PDB file of C-alpha atoms in Angstrom:
ATOM      1  CA  UNK N 549      -0.128   0.196   0.273  1.00 36.00           C
ATOM      2  CA  UNK N 550       1.104   3.433  -1.003  1.00 36.00           C
ATOM      3  CA  UNK N 551       0.404   6.963   0.784  1.00 44.00           C
ATOM      4  CA  UNK N 552       3.117  10.068  -0.374  1.00 42.00           C
ATOM      5  CA  UNK N 553       4.072  12.560   2.563  1.00 42.00           C
ATOM      6  CA  UNK N 554       3.656  16.161   1.984  1.00 40.00           C
ATOM      7  CA  UNK N 555       7.286  16.668   0.323  1.00 41.00           C
ATOM      8  CA  UNK N 556       6.769  13.666  -2.218  1.00 41.00           C
ATOM      9  CA  UNK N 557       8.454  10.765  -0.283  1.00 51.00           C
ATOM     10  CA  UNK N 558       6.782   7.440   0.278  1.00 59.00           C
ATOM     11  CA  UNK N 559       5.377   7.541   3.422  1.00 67.00           C
ATOM     12  CA  UNK N 560       5.715   4.564   6.189  1.00 75.00           C
ATOM     13  CA  UNK N 561       2.916   3.311   7.796  1.00 75.00           C
ATOM     14  CA  UNK N 562       1.819   0.657  10.606  1.00 75.00           C
ATOM     15  CA  UNK N 563       0.593  -2.540   9.117  1.00 70.00           C
ATOM     16  CA  UNK N 564      -2.956  -1.284  10.203  1.00 67.00           C
ATOM     17  CA  UNK N 565      -2.523   2.007   7.971  1.00 69.00           C
ATOM     18  CA  UNK N 566      -1.807   4.190  10.935  1.00 76.00           C
ATOM     19  CA  UNK N 567       1.379   6.484  11.340  1.00 85.00           C
ATOM     20  CA  UNK N 568       4.478   4.874  12.511  1.00 89.00           C
ATOM     21  CA  UNK N 569       5.009   5.920  16.231  1.00 93.00           C
ATOM     22  CA  UNK N 570       8.460   7.075  17.375  1.00 96.00           C
ATOM     23  CA  UNK N 571       9.699   7.847  20.938  1.00 97.00           C
ATOM     24  CA  UNK N 572      12.580  10.545  20.952  1.00 97.00           C
ATOM     25  CA  UNK N 573      14.801   9.779  24.113  1.00 96.00           C
ATOM     26  CA  UNK N 574      17.162  12.848  24.579  1.00 95.00           C
ATOM     27  CA  UNK N 575      17.835  15.210  27.938  1.00 93.00           C
ATOM     28  CA  UNK N 576      18.667  18.214  25.497  1.00 93.00           C
ATOM     29  CA  UNK N 577      15.252  19.478  24.737  1.00 93.00           C
ATOM     30  CA  UNK N 578      16.217  21.861  21.677  1.00 94.00           C
ATOM     31  CA  UNK N 579      17.504  18.761  19.984  1.00 93.00           C
ATOM     32  CA  UNK N 580      14.614  16.846  21.120  1.00 94.00           C
ATOM     33  CA  UNK N 581      12.556  19.394  19.528  1.00 94.00           C
ATOM     34  CA  UNK N 582      14.167  19.528  16.285  1.00 93.00           C
ATOM     35  CA  UNK N 583      14.340  15.566  15.984  1.00 94.00           C
ATOM     36  CA  UNK N 584      10.182  15.448  16.963  1.00 94.00           C
ATOM     37  CA  UNK N 585       9.913  18.084  14.101  1.00 93.00           C
ATOM     38  CA  UNK N 586      11.932  15.975  11.265  1.00 92.00           C
ATOM     39  CA  UNK N 587       9.942  12.904  12.262  1.00 93.00           C
ATOM     40  CA  UNK N 588       6.605  14.935  12.074  1.00 91.00           C
ATOM     41  CA  UNK N 589       7.354  15.782   8.775  1.00 88.00           C
ATOM     42  CA  UNK N 590       7.607  12.401   7.669  1.00 86.00           C
ATOM     43  CA  UNK N 591       4.260  11.695   8.793  1.00 86.00           C
ATOM     44  CA  UNK N 592       5.235   9.797  12.038  1.00 91.00           C
ATOM     45  CA  UNK N 593       3.580  10.175  15.396  1.00 92.00           C
ATOM     46  CA  UNK N 594       6.136  11.300  17.826  1.00 96.00           C
ATOM     47  CA  UNK N 595       6.804  11.817  21.799  1.00 96.00           C
ATOM     48  CA  UNK N 596       9.549  12.990  23.338  1.00 96.00           C
ATOM     49  CA  UNK N 597      11.248  11.681  26.759  1.00 96.00           C
ATOM     50  CA  UNK N 598      14.156  13.964  28.771  1.00 95.00           C
ATOM     51  CA  UNK N 599      14.924  10.811  31.079  1.00 96.00           C
ATOM     52  CA  UNK N 600      15.433   7.589  31.231  1.00 94.00           C
ATOM     53  CA  UNK N 601      12.714   7.029  33.653  1.00 95.00           C
ATOM     54  CA  UNK N 602      10.196   9.596  31.473  1.00 96.00           C
ATOM     55  CA  UNK N 603      11.079   7.083  28.646  1.00 96.00           C
ATOM     56  CA  UNK N 604      10.458   3.724  29.900  1.00 95.00           C
ATOM     57  CA  UNK N 605       7.117   5.163  30.868  1.00 95.00           C
ATOM     58  CA  UNK N 606       6.333   6.570  27.761  1.00 95.00           C
ATOM     59  CA  UNK N 607       7.236   3.297  26.026  1.00 94.00           C
ATOM     60  CA  UNK N 608       4.324   1.685  27.910  1.00 92.00           C
ATOM     61  CA  UNK N 609       1.762   4.217  26.926  1.00 93.00           C
ATOM     62  CA  UNK N 610       2.812   4.525  22.863  1.00 91.00           C
ATOM     63  CA  UNK N 611       4.169   1.040  22.216  1.00 92.00           C
ATOM     64  CA  UNK N 612       6.823   2.764  19.761  1.00 94.00           C
ATOM     65  CA  UNK N 613       7.484   1.268  16.429  1.00 92.00           C
ATOM     66  CA  UNK N 614      10.857   2.522  16.889  1.00 94.00           C
ATOM     67  CA  UNK N 615      13.025   4.414  19.624  1.00 95.00           C
ATOM     68  CA  UNK N 616      15.911   7.269  18.894  1.00 95.00           C
ATOM     69  CA  UNK N 617      17.719   7.207  22.309  1.00 93.00           C
ATOM     70  CA  UNK N 618      20.852   9.376  23.598  1.00 90.00           C
ATOM     71  CA  UNK N 619      23.349   7.262  25.415  1.00 86.00           C
ATOM     72  CA  UNK N 620      24.033   9.928  28.135  1.00 85.00           C
ATOM     73  CA  UNK N 621      20.873  10.597  30.008  1.00 91.00           C
ATOM     74  CA  UNK N 622      20.639  12.522  33.560  1.00 93.00           C
ATOM     75  CA  UNK N 623      19.301   9.593  35.674  1.00 93.00           C
ATOM     76  CA  UNK N 624      20.549   6.392  33.787  1.00 90.00           C
ATOM     77  CA  UNK N 625      22.541   5.601  31.017  1.00 84.00           C
ATOM     78  CA  UNK N 626      21.145   4.991  27.548  1.00 83.00           C
ATOM     79  CA  UNK N 627      22.533   1.223  27.746  1.00 84.00           C
ATOM     80  CA  UNK N 628      20.610   0.503  30.710  1.00 89.00           C
ATOM     81  CA  UNK N 629      17.661   2.187  29.376  1.00 91.00           C
ATOM     82  CA  UNK N 630      17.604   0.134  26.583  1.00 89.00           C
ATOM     83  CA  UNK N 631      17.643  -3.010  28.557  1.00 88.00           C
ATOM     84  CA  UNK N 632      14.441  -1.615  30.435  1.00 91.00           C
ATOM     85  CA  UNK N 633      12.862  -0.831  26.951  1.00 90.00           C
ATOM     86  CA  UNK N 634      13.425  -4.476  25.761  1.00 86.00           C
ATOM     87  CA  UNK N 635      11.534  -6.186  28.525  1.00 88.00           C
ATOM     88  CA  UNK N 636       8.007  -4.416  27.366  1.00 87.00           C
ATOM     89  CA  UNK N 637       9.091  -4.316  23.448  1.00 87.00           C
ATOM     90  CA  UNK N 638      11.543  -6.874  22.833  1.00 86.00           C
ATOM     91  CA  UNK N 639      12.135  -6.152  19.184  1.00 85.00           C
ATOM     92  CA  UNK N 640      11.582  -2.317  18.791  1.00 88.00           C
ATOM     93  CA  UNK N 641      14.200  -1.117  16.941  1.00 90.00           C
ATOM     94  CA  UNK N 642      16.511   1.320  18.603  1.00 90.00           C
ATOM     95  CA  UNK N 643      18.745   4.083  17.156  1.00 91.00           C
ATOM     96  CA  UNK N 644      21.277   5.277  19.431  1.00 88.00           C
ATOM     97  CA  UNK N 645      22.959   9.110  19.770  1.00 87.00           C
ATOM     98  CA  UNK N 646      25.794   9.587  21.254  1.00 81.00           C
ATOM     99  CA  UNK N 647      28.648  12.514  21.245  1.00 75.00           C
ATOM    100  CA  UNK N 648      31.428  10.099  21.522  1.00 66.00           C
ATOM    101  CA  UNK N 649      32.765   8.041  18.294  1.00 61.00           C
ATOM    102  CA  UNK N 650      34.746   5.502  20.131  1.00 58.00           C
ATOM    103  CA  UNK N 651      35.023   1.719  18.392  1.00 58.00           C
ATOM    104  CA  UNK N 652      34.101   0.359  22.204  1.00 65.00           C
ATOM    105  CA  UNK N 653      31.086   2.408  22.679  1.00 64.00           C
ATOM    106  CA  UNK N 654      29.604   1.230  19.204  1.00 62.00           C
ATOM    107  CA  UNK N 655      30.152  -2.402  19.943  1.00 59.00           C
ATOM    108  CA  UNK N 656      28.954  -1.930  23.844  1.00 66.00           C
ATOM    109  CA  UNK N 657      25.551  -0.115  22.566  1.00 63.00           C
ATOM    110  CA  UNK N 658      25.092  -3.217  19.599  1.00 62.00           C
ATOM    111  CA  UNK N 659      25.697  -5.822  21.694  1.00 61.00           C
ATOM    112  CA  UNK N 660      23.371  -4.498  24.063  1.00 66.00           C
ATOM    113  CA  UNK N 661      20.600  -4.807  21.529  1.00 68.00           C
ATOM    114  CA  UNK N 662      20.821  -1.217  19.889  1.00 66.00           C
ATOM    115  CA  UNK N 663      20.307  -1.428  16.181  1.00 79.00           C
ATOM    116  CA  UNK N 664      22.331   1.358  14.880  1.00 82.00           C
ATOM    117  CA  UNK N 665      24.032   4.465  16.108  1.00 81.00           C
ATOM    118  CA  UNK N 666      24.407   8.122  15.161  1.00 84.00           C
ATOM    119  CA  UNK N 667      27.231  10.254  16.362  1.00 82.00           C
ATOM    120  CA  UNK N 668      26.555  14.017  17.061  1.00 82.00           C
ATOM    121  CA  UNK N 669      26.724  16.468  15.537  1.00 82.00           C
ATOM    122  CA  UNK N 670      24.653  14.722  13.015  1.00 85.00           C
ATOM    123  CA  UNK N 671      22.435  15.848  10.056  1.00 87.00           C
ATOM    124  CA  UNK N 672      18.633  15.256  10.437  1.00 89.00           C
ATOM    125  CA  UNK N 673      18.551  13.681   7.210  1.00 88.00           C
ATOM    126  CA  UNK N 674      20.820  10.836   8.310  1.00 88.00           C
ATOM    127  CA  UNK N 675      18.727  10.524  11.269  1.00 91.00           C
ATOM    128  CA  UNK N 676      15.603   9.880   9.436  1.00 90.00           C
ATOM    129  CA  UNK N 677      17.240   7.817   6.905  1.00 88.00           C
ATOM    130  CA  UNK N 678      18.630   5.273   9.253  1.00 88.00           C
ATOM    131  CA  UNK N 679      15.024   5.009  11.209  1.00 91.00           C
ATOM    132  CA  UNK N 680      13.336   4.427   7.774  1.00 87.00           C
ATOM    133  CA  UNK N 681      15.940   1.593   7.348  1.00 84.00           C
ATOM    134  CA  UNK N 682      15.334   0.196  10.803  1.00 86.00           C
ATOM    135  CA  UNK N 683      11.525   0.373  10.507  1.00 85.00           C
ATOM    136  CA  UNK N 684      11.571  -1.267   6.791  1.00 80.00           C
ATOM    137  CA  UNK N 685      13.886  -4.233   8.124  1.00 78.00           C
ATOM    138  CA  UNK N 686      12.099  -5.056  11.548  1.00 74.00           C
ATOM    139  CA  UNK N 687       8.764  -5.158   9.320  1.00 71.00           C
ATOM    140  CA  UNK N 688       7.228  -2.571  11.740  1.00 66.00           C
ATOM    141  CA  UNK N 689       6.025  -0.553   8.864  1.00 62.00           C
ATOM    142  CA  UNK N 690       6.042  -0.642   5.113  1.00 57.00           C
ATOM    143  CA  UNK N 691       5.649   1.575   1.946  1.00 55.00           C
ATOM    144  CA  UNK N 692       2.263   1.421   0.777  1.00 53.00           C
ATOM    145  CA  UNK N 693       2.202   0.200  -2.927  1.00 52.00           C
ATOM    146  CA  UNK N 694       1.772   2.337  -5.907  1.00 57.00           C
ATOM    147  CA  UNK N 695      -1.727   0.938  -6.522  1.00 74.00           C
ATOM    148  CA  UNK N 696      -3.196   1.658  -3.299  1.00 81.00           C
ATOM    149  CA  UNK N 697      -4.816   4.962  -2.250  1.00 85.00           C
ATOM    150  CA  UNK N 698      -5.721   6.387   1.224  1.00 87.00           C
ATOM    151  CA  UNK N 699      -7.686   9.271   2.764  1.00 88.00           C
ATOM    152  CA  UNK N 700      -8.530   8.559   6.546  1.00 87.00           C
ATOM    153  CA  UNK N 701      -9.748   5.259   6.726  1.00 87.00           C
ATOM    154  CA  UNK N 702     -10.924   4.709   3.118  1.00 91.00           C
ATOM    155  CA  UNK N 703      -8.716   2.642   0.732  1.00 90.00           C
ATOM    156  CA  UNK N 704      -8.864   2.483  -2.849  1.00 89.00           C
ATOM    157  CA  UNK N 705      -6.569  -0.232  -4.831  1.00 86.00           C
ATOM    158  CA  UNK N 706      -6.330   0.965  -8.383  1.00 81.00           C
ATOM    159  CA  UNK N 707      -4.940  -2.687  -9.352  1.00 78.00           C
ATOM    160  CA  UNK N 708      -7.705  -4.719  -7.798  1.00 83.00           C
ATOM    161  CA  UNK N 709     -10.610  -2.195  -7.682  1.00 86.00           C
ATOM    162  CA  UNK N 710     -11.167  -2.814  -4.384  1.00 89.00           C
ATOM    163  CA  UNK N 711     -12.675  -0.107  -2.017  1.00 92.00           C
ATOM    164  CA  UNK N 712     -13.043  -0.205   1.759  1.00 91.00           C
ATOM    165  CA  UNK N 713     -13.567   2.148   4.585  1.00 90.00           C
ATOM    166  CA  UNK N 714     -12.582   1.454   8.099  1.00 85.00           C
ATOM    167  CA  UNK N 715     -12.178  -2.486   6.933  1.00 84.00           C
ATOM    168  CA  UNK N 716     -15.604  -2.764   5.595  1.00 88.00           C
ATOM    169  CA  UNK N 717     -15.672  -3.327   1.763  1.00 90.00           C
ATOM    170  CA  UNK N 718     -17.694  -0.764  -0.694  1.00 93.00           C
ATOM    171  CA  UNK N 719     -19.203  -2.164  -3.951  1.00 92.00           C
ATOM    172  CA  UNK N 720     -18.954   0.664  -6.749  1.00 91.00           C
ATOM    173  CA  UNK N 721     -19.496   0.745 -10.603  1.00 89.00           C
ATOM    174  CA  UNK N 722     -16.921   1.470 -12.750  1.00 86.00           C
ATOM    175  CA  UNK N 723     -18.113   5.215 -13.338  1.00 87.00           C
ATOM    176  CA  UNK N 724     -18.298   5.688  -9.065  1.00 91.00           C
ATOM    177  CA  UNK N 725     -14.804   4.371  -8.754  1.00 92.00           C
ATOM    178  CA  UNK N 726     -13.362   6.537 -11.521  1.00 90.00           C
ATOM    179  CA  UNK N 727     -15.096   9.595  -9.633  1.00 93.00           C
ATOM    180  CA  UNK N 728     -13.610   8.237  -6.247  1.00 95.00           C
ATOM    181  CA  UNK N 729     -10.184   7.888  -7.620  1.00 91.00           C
ATOM    182  CA  UNK N 730     -10.037  11.047  -8.955  1.00 92.00           C
ATOM    183  CA  UNK N 731     -10.954  12.792  -5.822  1.00 94.00           C
ATOM    184  CA  UNK N 732      -8.733  10.673  -3.704  1.00 92.00           C
ATOM    185  CA  UNK N 733      -5.735  11.330  -6.258  1.00 87.00           C
ATOM    186  CA  UNK N 734      -6.724  15.272  -4.949  1.00 89.00           C
ATOM    187  CA  UNK N 735      -7.565  15.087  -1.247  1.00 88.00           C
ATOM    188  CA  UNK N 736      -8.333  18.230   0.345  1.00 89.00           C
ATOM    189  CA  UNK N 737      -8.638  20.061  -2.973  1.00 91.00           C
ATOM    190  CA  UNK N 738     -11.784  21.605  -4.365  1.00 94.00           C
ATOM    191  CA  UNK N 739     -12.537  19.923  -7.808  1.00 93.00           C
ATOM    192  CA  UNK N 740     -14.843  21.573  -9.939  1.00 91.00           C
ATOM    193  CA  UNK N 741     -17.639  20.116 -11.998  1.00 88.00           C
ATOM    194  CA  UNK N 742     -16.183  20.751 -15.318  1.00 86.00           C
ATOM    195  CA  UNK N 743     -12.542  19.046 -13.946  1.00 88.00           C
ATOM    196  CA  UNK N 744     -14.617  16.052 -13.080  1.00 88.00           C
ATOM    197  CA  UNK N 745     -16.690  15.850 -16.318  1.00 85.00           C
ATOM    198  CA  UNK N 746     -13.221  16.157 -18.280  1.00 81.00           C
ATOM    199  CA  UNK N 747     -11.286  13.571 -16.014  1.00 82.00           C
ATOM    200  CA  UNK N 748     -14.177  10.879 -15.059  1.00 82.00           C
ATOM    201  CA  UNK N 749     -16.037  11.358 -18.313  1.00 76.00           C
ATOM    202  CA  UNK N 750     -13.763  12.618 -20.557  1.00 67.00           C
ATOM    203  CA  UNK N 751     -15.654  15.245 -22.539  1.00 58.00           C
ATOM    204  CA  UNK N 752     -17.951  17.878 -21.794  1.00 51.00           C
ATOM    205  CA  UNK N 753     -21.716  17.252 -20.803  1.00 50.00           C
ATOM    206  CA  UNK N 754     -22.409  21.158 -21.552  1.00 53.00           C
ATOM    207  CA  UNK N 755     -25.925  21.661 -19.621  1.00 51.00           C
ATOM    208  CA  UNK N 756     -25.999  18.169 -18.259  1.00 63.00           C
ATOM    209  CA  UNK N 757     -23.271  18.930 -15.599  1.00 65.00           C
ATOM    210  CA  UNK N 758     -26.032  17.771 -13.064  1.00 80.00           C
ATOM    211  CA  UNK N 759     -24.724  14.179 -13.869  1.00 85.00           C
ATOM    212  CA  UNK N 760     -21.843  14.976 -11.913  1.00 89.00           C
ATOM    213  CA  UNK N 761     -24.289  16.061  -8.647  1.00 89.00           C
ATOM    214  CA  UNK N 762     -26.043  12.325  -9.346  1.00 90.00           C
ATOM    215  CA  UNK N 763     -22.666  10.339  -9.168  1.00 92.00           C
ATOM    216  CA  UNK N 764     -21.751  12.380  -6.225  1.00 94.00           C
ATOM    217  CA  UNK N 765     -25.064  11.784  -4.206  1.00 93.00           C
ATOM    218  CA  UNK N 766     -24.276   8.103  -5.220  1.00 93.00           C
ATOM    219  CA  UNK N 767     -20.980   7.915  -3.790  1.00 95.00           C
ATOM    220  CA  UNK N 768     -22.122   9.508  -0.654  1.00 95.00           C
ATOM    221  CA  UNK N 769     -24.339   6.791   0.062  1.00 94.00           C
ATOM    222  CA  UNK N 770     -21.847   4.404  -0.385  1.00 94.00           C
ATOM    223  CA  UNK N 771     -18.906   6.108   1.209  1.00 94.00           C
ATOM    224  CA  UNK N 772     -20.511   8.292   4.139  1.00 93.00           C
ATOM    225  CA  UNK N 773     -23.636   6.161   4.883  1.00 86.00           C
ATOM    226  CA  UNK N 774     -23.884   6.138   8.654  1.00 87.00           C
ATOM    227  CA  UNK N 775     -19.892   7.455   8.843  1.00 89.00           C
ATOM    228  CA  UNK N 776     -18.496  10.978   9.415  1.00 91.00           C
ATOM    229  CA  UNK N 777     -19.065  12.900   5.892  1.00 93.00           C
ATOM    230  CA  UNK N 778     -15.768  12.633   3.777  1.00 94.00           C
ATOM    231  CA  UNK N 779     -17.265  14.324   0.370  1.00 96.00           C
ATOM    232  CA  UNK N 780     -17.996  17.525   0.863  1.00 95.00           C
ATOM    233  CA  UNK N 781     -19.732  20.239  -1.631  1.00 94.00           C
ATOM    234  CA  UNK N 782     -18.359  23.671  -1.652  1.00 93.00           C
ATOM    235  CA  UNK N 783     -21.015  25.597  -3.164  1.00 90.00           C
ATOM    236  CA  UNK N 784     -20.207  27.400  -6.120  1.00 89.00           C
ATOM    237  CA  UNK N 785     -16.798  25.903  -6.517  1.00 92.00           C
ATOM    238  CA  UNK N 786     -16.996  21.825  -6.358  1.00 93.00           C
ATOM    239  CA  UNK N 787     -16.245  19.216  -4.676  1.00 95.00           C
ATOM    240  CA  UNK N 788     -13.878  17.572  -2.288  1.00 94.00           C
ATOM    241  CA  UNK N 789     -12.666  14.522  -0.324  1.00 94.00           C
ATOM    242  CA  UNK N 790     -11.075  14.827   3.181  1.00 91.00           C
ATOM    243  CA  UNK N 791     -10.884  12.314   6.211  1.00 88.00           C
ATOM    244  CA  UNK N 792     -13.993  12.278   8.240  1.00 81.00           C
ATOM    245  CA  UNK N 793     -13.962  14.202  11.771  1.00 74.00           C
TER     246      UNK N 793
END
């Protein structure tokens, strides 16, 4: 399944389609905030902790898919924290941050169960790239295949022509499918009747533009019935689709 982040990168998601969860553990709040911002830019859910005890508590609450862990913390060292984290989440991938670049430190960290190491100062791009690699290798997250579109809990597979919302299958006609696909390829963007006619029906209906209204009503019955609305009308402008409230 595939989703594209705002900056055009393939987005990693958990197996259930929800955002990847990452815990950042560092007592330098400015650095932790900077890392959090970079990881949220990837579309991930991020929590921070300033010491080992808070990291252990947050791990139990968040159940993260990956942890960024500073080796030097005010209350206990990172290797001790790692051992405690592993009791709750034996397989969670951990990326160590350290100001020291000694070979012995790398060996000690990796032997203790850490999965990778980044030495301060580092680039945010490097941390993101290392985390993406760890998440893929651990199986905690995967990129969606190119054939799948997702808006909120609505999933459309362009190859199999399967559509589901909240895990419940939705049966569409060929025209309904094409209309939904066009809306989902442009989430949160208002599409005019003229644009929809041109893309879905491939020609101008002239005075019969109400065919768009008709098919939008068909889609609403199937997509939105009994659920939080996703398909919205902007009077005088057109239609858009966005995740339900």
